[in-house]
mmCIF file of C-alpha atoms in Angstrom:
data_model
loop_
_atom_site.group_PDB
_atom_site.id
_atom_site.type_symbol
_atom_site.label_atom_id
_atom_site.label_comp_id
_atom_site.label_asym_id
_atom_site.label_seq_id
_atom_site.Cartn_x
_atom_site.Cartn_y
_atom_site.Cartn_z
ATOM 1 C CA GLY A 1108 -10.188 9.853 -40.364
ATOM 2 C CA GLU A 1109 -12.386 12.005 -39.861
ATOM 3 C CA ASN A 1110 -15.555 12.755 -42.186
ATOM 4 C CA VAL A 1111 -17.923 15.870 -41.672
ATOM 5 C CA GLU A 1112 -21.226 15.930 -43.735
ATOM 6 C CA GLN A 1113 -22.789 19.399 -43.877
ATOM 7 C CA HIS A 1114 -26.327 20.504 -44.949
ATOM 8 C CA PRO A 1115 -27.958 22.038 -46.718
ATOM 9 C CA SER A 1116 -25.694 22.612 -49.743
ATOM 10 C CA THR A 1117 -27.802 26.294 -50.532
ATOM 11 C CA LEU A 1118 -30.108 27.900 -48.131
ATOM 12 C CA SER A 1119 -32.621 31.000 -49.260
ATOM 13 C CA VAL A 1120 -34.167 32.977 -46.399
ATOM 14 C CA GLN A 1121 -36.047 35.816 -46.129
ATOM 15 C CA GLU A 1122 -34.850 38.654 -44.146
ATOM 16 C CA GLY A 1123 -35.352 38.634 -40.608
ATOM 17 C CA ASP A 1124 -35.826 34.660 -40.945
ATOM 18 C CA SER A 1125 -34.092 32.503 -39.051
ATOM 19 C CA ALA A 1126 -31.402 30.237 -40.708
ATOM 20 C CA VAL A 1127 -30.156 26.577 -39.856
ATOM 21 C CA ILE A 1128 -27.275 24.351 -40.980
ATOM 22 C CA LYS A 1129 -26.540 21.067 -39.465
ATOM 23 C CA CYS A 1130 -23.322 19.003 -39.634
ATOM 24 C CA THR A 1131 -22.873 15.614 -38.550
ATOM 25 C CA TYR A 1132 -18.726 14.464 -37.932
ATOM 26 C CA SER A 1133 -17.968 10.258 -38.130
ATOM 27 C CA ASP A 1134 -14.835 10.282 -35.037
ATOM 28 C CA SER A 1135 -15.837 10.255 -31.810
ATOM 29 C CA ALA A 1136 -12.473 11.489 -30.146
ATOM 30 C CA SER A 1137 -13.600 15.058 -31.948
ATOM 31 C CA ASN A 1138 -14.054 17.191 -29.385
ATOM 32 C CA TYR A 1139 -13.924 21.058 -30.721
ATOM 33 C CA PHE A 1140 -16.638 22.148 -33.685
ATOM 34 C CA PRO A 1141 -15.999 25.619 -34.956
ATOM 35 C CA TRP A 1142 -17.738 27.341 -37.392
ATOM 36 C CA TYR A 1143 -16.734 30.177 -40.145
ATOM 37 C CA LYS A 1144 -17.969 32.448 -42.651
ATOM 38 C CA GLN A 1145 -16.631 32.730 -46.028
ATOM 39 C CA GLU A 1146 -17.386 35.762 -47.964
ATOM 40 C CA LEU A 1147 -16.131 35.700 -51.900
ATOM 41 C CA GLY A 1148 -12.418 35.570 -52.371
ATOM 42 C CA LYS A 1149 -11.682 36.570 -48.853
ATOM 43 C CA ARG A 1150 -10.596 34.302 -45.377
ATOM 44 C CA PRO A 1151 -12.571 32.094 -43.042
ATOM 45 C CA GLN A 1152 -13.456 33.916 -40.273
ATOM 46 C CA LEU A 1153 -14.209 32.180 -37.450
ATOM 47 C CA ILE A 1154 -17.702 33.002 -35.555
ATOM 48 C CA ILE A 1155 -18.327 31.189 -33.212
ATOM 49 C CA ASP A 1156 -16.757 27.235 -31.796
ATOM 50 C CA ILE A 1157 -18.354 24.837 -29.190
ATOM 51 C CA ARG A 1158 -15.872 22.072 -26.775
ATOM 52 C CA SER A 1159 -17.379 18.532 -26.562
ATOM 53 C CA ASN A 1160 -18.505 19.731 -22.804
ATOM 54 C CA VAL A 1161 -20.591 22.129 -23.708
ATOM 55 C CA GLY A 1162 -24.093 21.673 -25.759
ATOM 56 C CA GLU A 1163 -24.837 25.042 -26.356
ATOM 57 C CA LYS A 1164 -23.013 27.934 -27.032
ATOM 58 C CA LYS A 1165 -24.967 31.430 -28.170
ATOM 59 C CA ASP A 1166 -22.941 35.121 -29.309
ATOM 60 C CA GLN A 1167 -26.169 37.796 -29.764
ATOM 61 C CA ARG A 1168 -27.962 36.393 -32.984
ATOM 62 C CA ILE A 1169 -25.493 33.179 -33.676
ATOM 63 C CA ALA A 1170 -26.314 30.119 -31.723
ATOM 64 C CA VAL A 1171 -24.421 26.980 -32.220
ATOM 65 C CA THR A 1172 -25.758 23.189 -30.227
ATOM 66 C CA LEU A 1173 -23.630 19.852 -29.712
ATOM 67 C CA ASN A 1174 -25.052 16.385 -29.518
ATOM 68 C CA LYS A 1175 -22.126 14.492 -28.651
ATOM 69 C CA THR A 1176 -24.381 11.137 -28.032
ATOM 70 C CA ALA A 1177 -25.519 11.762 -31.949
ATOM 71 C CA LYS A 1178 -22.535 13.245 -33.214
ATOM 72 C CA HIS A 1179 -24.215 16.472 -34.733
ATOM 73 C CA PHE A 1180 -23.846 20.206 -34.245
ATOM 74 C CA SER A 1181 -26.104 22.848 -35.638
ATOM 75 C CA LEU A 1182 -25.452 26.486 -36.238
ATOM 76 C CA HIS A 1183 -28.933 28.710 -35.852
ATOM 77 C CA ILE A 1184 -28.808 32.522 -37.040
ATOM 78 C CA THR A 1185 -31.445 34.525 -35.733
ATOM 79 C CA GLU A 1186 -32.869 37.655 -37.552
ATOM 80 C CA THR A 1187 -30.562 37.052 -40.892
ATOM 81 C CA GLN A 1188 -30.005 39.918 -42.716
ATOM 82 C CA PRO A 1189 -28.373 40.608 -45.949
ATOM 83 C CA GLU A 1190 -25.059 40.887 -44.425
ATOM 84 C CA ASP A 1191 -25.205 37.422 -43.433
ATOM 85 C CA SER A 1192 -25.347 36.259 -46.942
ATOM 86 C CA ALA A 1193 -22.075 33.830 -47.063
ATOM 87 C CA VAL A 1194 -20.175 30.116 -47.582
ATOM 88 C CA TYR A 1195 -20.763 28.533 -43.766
ATOM 89 C CA PHE A 1196 -18.560 26.017 -43.279
ATOM 90 C CA CYS A 1197 -18.611 23.376 -40.054
ATOM 91 C CA ALA A 1198 -15.424 21.822 -38.965
ATOM 92 C CA ALA A 1199 -14.544 19.111 -36.718
ATOM 93 C CA SER A 1200 -11.447 18.496 -34.498
ATOM 94 C CA PRO A 1201 -9.594 16.071 -31.830
ATOM 95 C CA GLY A 1202 -8.239 19.538 -30.577
ATOM 96 C CA GLY A 1203 -4.640 20.482 -29.624
ATOM 97 C CA TYR A 1204 -3.330 21.519 -32.458
ATOM 98 C CA SER A 1205 -4.822 19.307 -34.246
ATOM 99 C CA THR A 1206 -6.267 19.647 -37.792
ATOM 100 C CA LEU A 1207 -9.675 20.316 -38.620
ATOM 101 C CA THR A 1208 -11.862 18.797 -41.417
ATOM 102 C CA PHE A 1209 -14.318 20.961 -43.117
ATOM 103 C CA GLY A 1210 -17.828 19.988 -44.597
ATOM 104 C CA LYS A 1211 -18.516 21.048 -47.941
ATOM 105 C CA GLY A 1212 -20.331 25.000 -46.695
ATOM 106 C CA THR A 1213 -23.404 25.973 -47.012
ATOM 107 C CA MET A 1214 -24.376 29.097 -49.361
ATOM 108 C CA LEU A 1215 -26.648 31.236 -47.278
ATOM 109 C CA LEU A 1216 -28.380 33.880 -49.392
ATOM 110 C CA VAL A 1217 -30.512 36.060 -47.533
ATOM 111 C CA SER A 1218 -33.371 38.600 -49.173
ATOM 112 C CA PRO A 1219 -34.157 41.775 -48.178
ATOM 113 C CA GLY B 776 -5.868 40.762 -31.998
ATOM 114 C CA ALA B 777 -5.062 36.985 -33.858
ATOM 115 C CA VAL B 778 -4.303 38.408 -37.485
ATOM 116 C CA VAL B 779 -2.270 36.464 -40.282
ATOM 117 C CA SER B 780 -1.326 38.295 -43.357
ATOM 118 C CA GLN B 781 -0.452 36.410 -46.679
ATOM 119 C CA HIS B 782 1.816 37.272 -49.683
ATOM 120 C CA PRO B 783 1.156 37.769 -52.097
ATOM 121 C CA SER B 784 -2.185 38.054 -52.390
ATOM 122 C CA ARG B 785 -2.106 37.343 -55.533
ATOM 123 C CA VAL B 786 -0.186 36.513 -58.200
ATOM 124 C CA ILE B 787 0.143 34.877 -62.420
ATOM 125 C CA CYS B 788 2.827 33.220 -62.775
ATOM 126 C CA LYS B 789 4.075 30.683 -66.343
ATOM 127 C CA SER B 790 3.654 26.982 -66.189
ATOM 128 C CA GLY B 791 7.337 25.484 -65.185
ATOM 129 C CA THR B 792 8.013 28.181 -62.951
ATOM 130 C CA SER B 793 8.178 28.228 -58.854
ATOM 131 C CA VAL B 794 6.199 30.621 -56.430
ATOM 132 C CA LYS B 795 6.659 31.530 -53.099
ATOM 133 C CA ILE B 796 3.995 32.386 -50.582
ATOM 134 C CA GLU B 797 4.221 33.925 -47.096
ATOM 135 C CA CYS B 798 2.594 33.034 -44.527
ATOM 136 C CA ARG B 799 3.123 35.291 -41.554
ATOM 137 C CA SER B 800 1.134 35.276 -38.074
ATOM 138 C CA LEU B 801 1.695 39.793 -37.438
ATOM 139 C CA ASP B 802 0.415 39.706 -33.371
ATOM 140 C CA PHE B 803 1.176 36.671 -31.820
ATOM 141 C CA GLN B 804 3.785 33.220 -32.310
ATOM 142 C CA ALA B 805 2.592 30.386 -33.726
ATOM 143 C CA THR B 806 4.576 26.668 -33.186
ATOM 144 C CA THR B 807 1.687 25.080 -35.624
ATOM 145 C CA MET B 808 0.667 26.531 -39.260
ATOM 146 C CA PHE B 809 -1.808 25.092 -41.522
ATOM 147 C CA TRP B 810 -1.699 25.085 -44.923
ATOM 148 C CA TYR B 811 -4.697 24.494 -47.163
ATOM 149 C CA ARG B 812 -6.409 24.586 -50.645
ATOM 150 C CA GLN B 813 -9.290 25.471 -51.654
ATOM 151 C CA PHE B 814 -10.953 24.957 -55.572
ATOM 152 C CA PRO B 815 -13.631 27.456 -56.708
ATOM 153 C CA LYS B 816 -17.203 26.735 -55.126
ATOM 154 C CA GLN B 817 -15.336 24.068 -52.633
ATOM 155 C CA SER B 818 -14.472 23.556 -49.276
ATOM 156 C CA LEU B 819 -10.588 24.111 -47.448
ATOM 157 C CA MET B 820 -8.623 21.040 -48.650
ATOM 158 C CA LEU B 821 -5.637 20.681 -45.762
ATOM 159 C CA MET B 822 -2.236 20.307 -47.888
ATOM 160 C CA ALA B 823 -0.101 20.006 -45.003
ATOM 161 C CA THR B 824 0.584 21.119 -41.200
ATOM 162 C CA SER B 825 3.695 22.978 -40.902
ATOM 163 C CA ASN B 826 5.868 22.781 -37.375
ATOM 164 C CA GLU B 827 8.337 25.309 -36.320
ATOM 165 C CA GLY B 828 11.985 23.813 -36.416
ATOM 166 C CA SER B 829 10.661 20.580 -38.004
ATOM 167 C CA LYS B 830 9.519 18.776 -40.853
ATOM 168 C CA ALA B 831 5.744 19.595 -42.610
ATOM 169 C CA THR B 832 3.381 16.663 -42.616
ATOM 170 C CA TYR B 833 1.344 16.419 -45.873
ATOM 171 C CA GLU B 834 -1.506 15.247 -46.322
ATOM 172 C CA GLN B 835 -2.598 11.523 -48.602
ATOM 173 C CA GLY B 836 -2.452 12.973 -52.161
ATOM 174 C CA VAL B 837 -0.111 16.128 -51.590
ATOM 175 C CA GLU B 838 3.940 15.995 -53.392
ATOM 176 C CA LYS B 839 5.803 17.220 -50.443
ATOM 177 C CA ASP B 840 8.303 17.421 -53.331
ATOM 178 C CA LYS B 841 6.335 19.719 -54.856
ATOM 179 C CA PHE B 842 4.698 22.125 -52.691
ATOM 180 C CA LEU B 843 7.848 22.688 -50.566
ATOM 181 C CA ILE B 844 7.223 24.479 -46.775
ATOM 182 C CA ASN B 845 9.524 25.840 -44.945
ATOM 183 C CA HIS B 846 8.388 27.170 -41.009
ATOM 184 C CA ALA B 847 11.829 28.979 -40.033
ATOM 185 C CA SER B 848 9.982 31.222 -37.327
ATOM 186 C CA LEU B 849 7.283 30.947 -34.403
ATOM 187 C CA THR B 850 5.668 33.738 -37.570
ATOM 188 C CA LEU B 851 6.302 32.610 -40.527
ATOM 189 C CA SER B 852 5.364 29.933 -42.715
ATOM 190 C CA THR B 853 6.040 29.696 -46.915
ATOM 191 C CA LEU B 854 4.903 27.535 -49.167
ATOM 192 C CA THR B 855 6.628 27.286 -52.718
ATOM 193 C CA VAL B 856 4.884 25.583 -55.665
ATOM 194 C CA THR B 857 7.778 24.459 -57.581
ATOM 195 C CA SER B 858 7.156 24.049 -61.517
ATOM 196 C CA ALA B 859 3.513 25.257 -60.914
ATOM 197 C CA HIS B 860 1.322 23.841 -63.538
ATOM 198 C CA PRO B 861 -2.584 25.141 -64.641
ATOM 199 C CA GLU B 862 -3.830 22.545 -62.439
ATOM 200 C CA ASP B 863 -1.872 23.891 -59.038
ATOM 201 C CA SER B 864 -3.849 27.275 -59.923
ATOM 202 C CA SER B 865 -6.065 27.823 -56.870
ATOM 203 C CA PHE B 866 -6.541 29.561 -54.159
ATOM 204 C CA TYR B 867 -4.139 28.824 -51.377
ATOM 205 C CA ILE B 868 -5.192 29.803 -47.587
ATOM 206 C CA CYS B 869 -2.700 29.317 -44.559
ATOM 207 C CA SER B 870 -3.878 29.194 -40.467
ATOM 208 C CA ALA B 871 -1.887 29.133 -37.445
ATOM 209 C CA VAL B 872 -2.532 28.625 -33.984
ATOM 210 C CA PRO B 873 -1.802 30.780 -31.177
ATOM 211 C CA ILE B 874 0.128 29.362 -28.773
ATOM 212 C CA GLN B 875 0.108 32.594 -26.010
ATOM 213 C CA THR B 876 -3.661 31.889 -25.707
ATOM 214 C CA GLY B 877 -4.106 28.017 -24.532
ATOM 215 C CA GLU B 878 -6.410 27.713 -26.775
ATOM 216 C CA THR B 879 -4.754 24.895 -29.144
ATOM 217 C CA ASP B 880 -7.353 24.277 -31.266
ATOM 218 C CA THR B 881 -8.858 27.709 -32.734
ATOM 219 C CA GLN B 882 -7.547 28.617 -36.219
ATOM 220 C CA TYR B 883 -7.000 31.831 -37.518
ATOM 221 C CA PHE B 884 -6.980 32.165 -41.022
ATOM 222 C CA GLY B 885 -5.070 34.539 -43.699
ATOM 223 C CA PRO B 886 -6.589 36.718 -46.314
ATOM 224 C CA GLY B 887 -5.544 33.606 -49.138
ATOM 225 C CA THR B 888 -3.589 33.597 -52.459
ATOM 226 C CA ARG B 889 -5.150 33.517 -55.674
ATOM 227 C CA LEU B 890 -1.921 31.532 -57.783
ATOM 228 C CA THR B 891 -3.169 31.764 -61.173
ATOM 229 C CA VAL B 892 -0.794 29.593 -63.706
ATOM 230 C CA LEU B 893 -0.565 30.172 -67.383
#
């Protein structure tokens, strides 16, 4: 089955800095890669996703890059703000109503 | 759009009792819903895939007789934890995939149910 590794497990940055979270996956059949943000005790919220026919996708301060050859994808957050503090999960799926396999999460702390 | 609700949000029960958790898609229909369990400071672990009108598919290690899933309509799936024990205490989250949008891989999550078994 799919195995998703996520690094780092914790990331502390100063407000305004950039943050990068990296994930690798094992199943070459995976073609859908979402990123979720989860605040304590709340639901995971989809913040951005990318499909294998695209190498990069950007939405304001958030971007995701995908390297299918190397089987890794990354989340980039620029101009971080304290409200970006949360746990971020990457995931991978073959798509088509298939299950998501999640990474272990990264706790991002943005200090004012 | 794509709102998923769960009920109850929090439940405390005695060991040995059964607890039912409802997952509803409020503004879309979903033939497929998923149930996850999340322990403190850990990731989401898939328990089962719930398919409308058919039996659920359980992940390895998840007891189907203990975690009963019923997906009776295109907007409702239920998870019943039977004979709950303290080790079943966890955060249970459902997700649903809309059938209308054509994006068959995007999962929208419910707010979760915090189960505490005394």
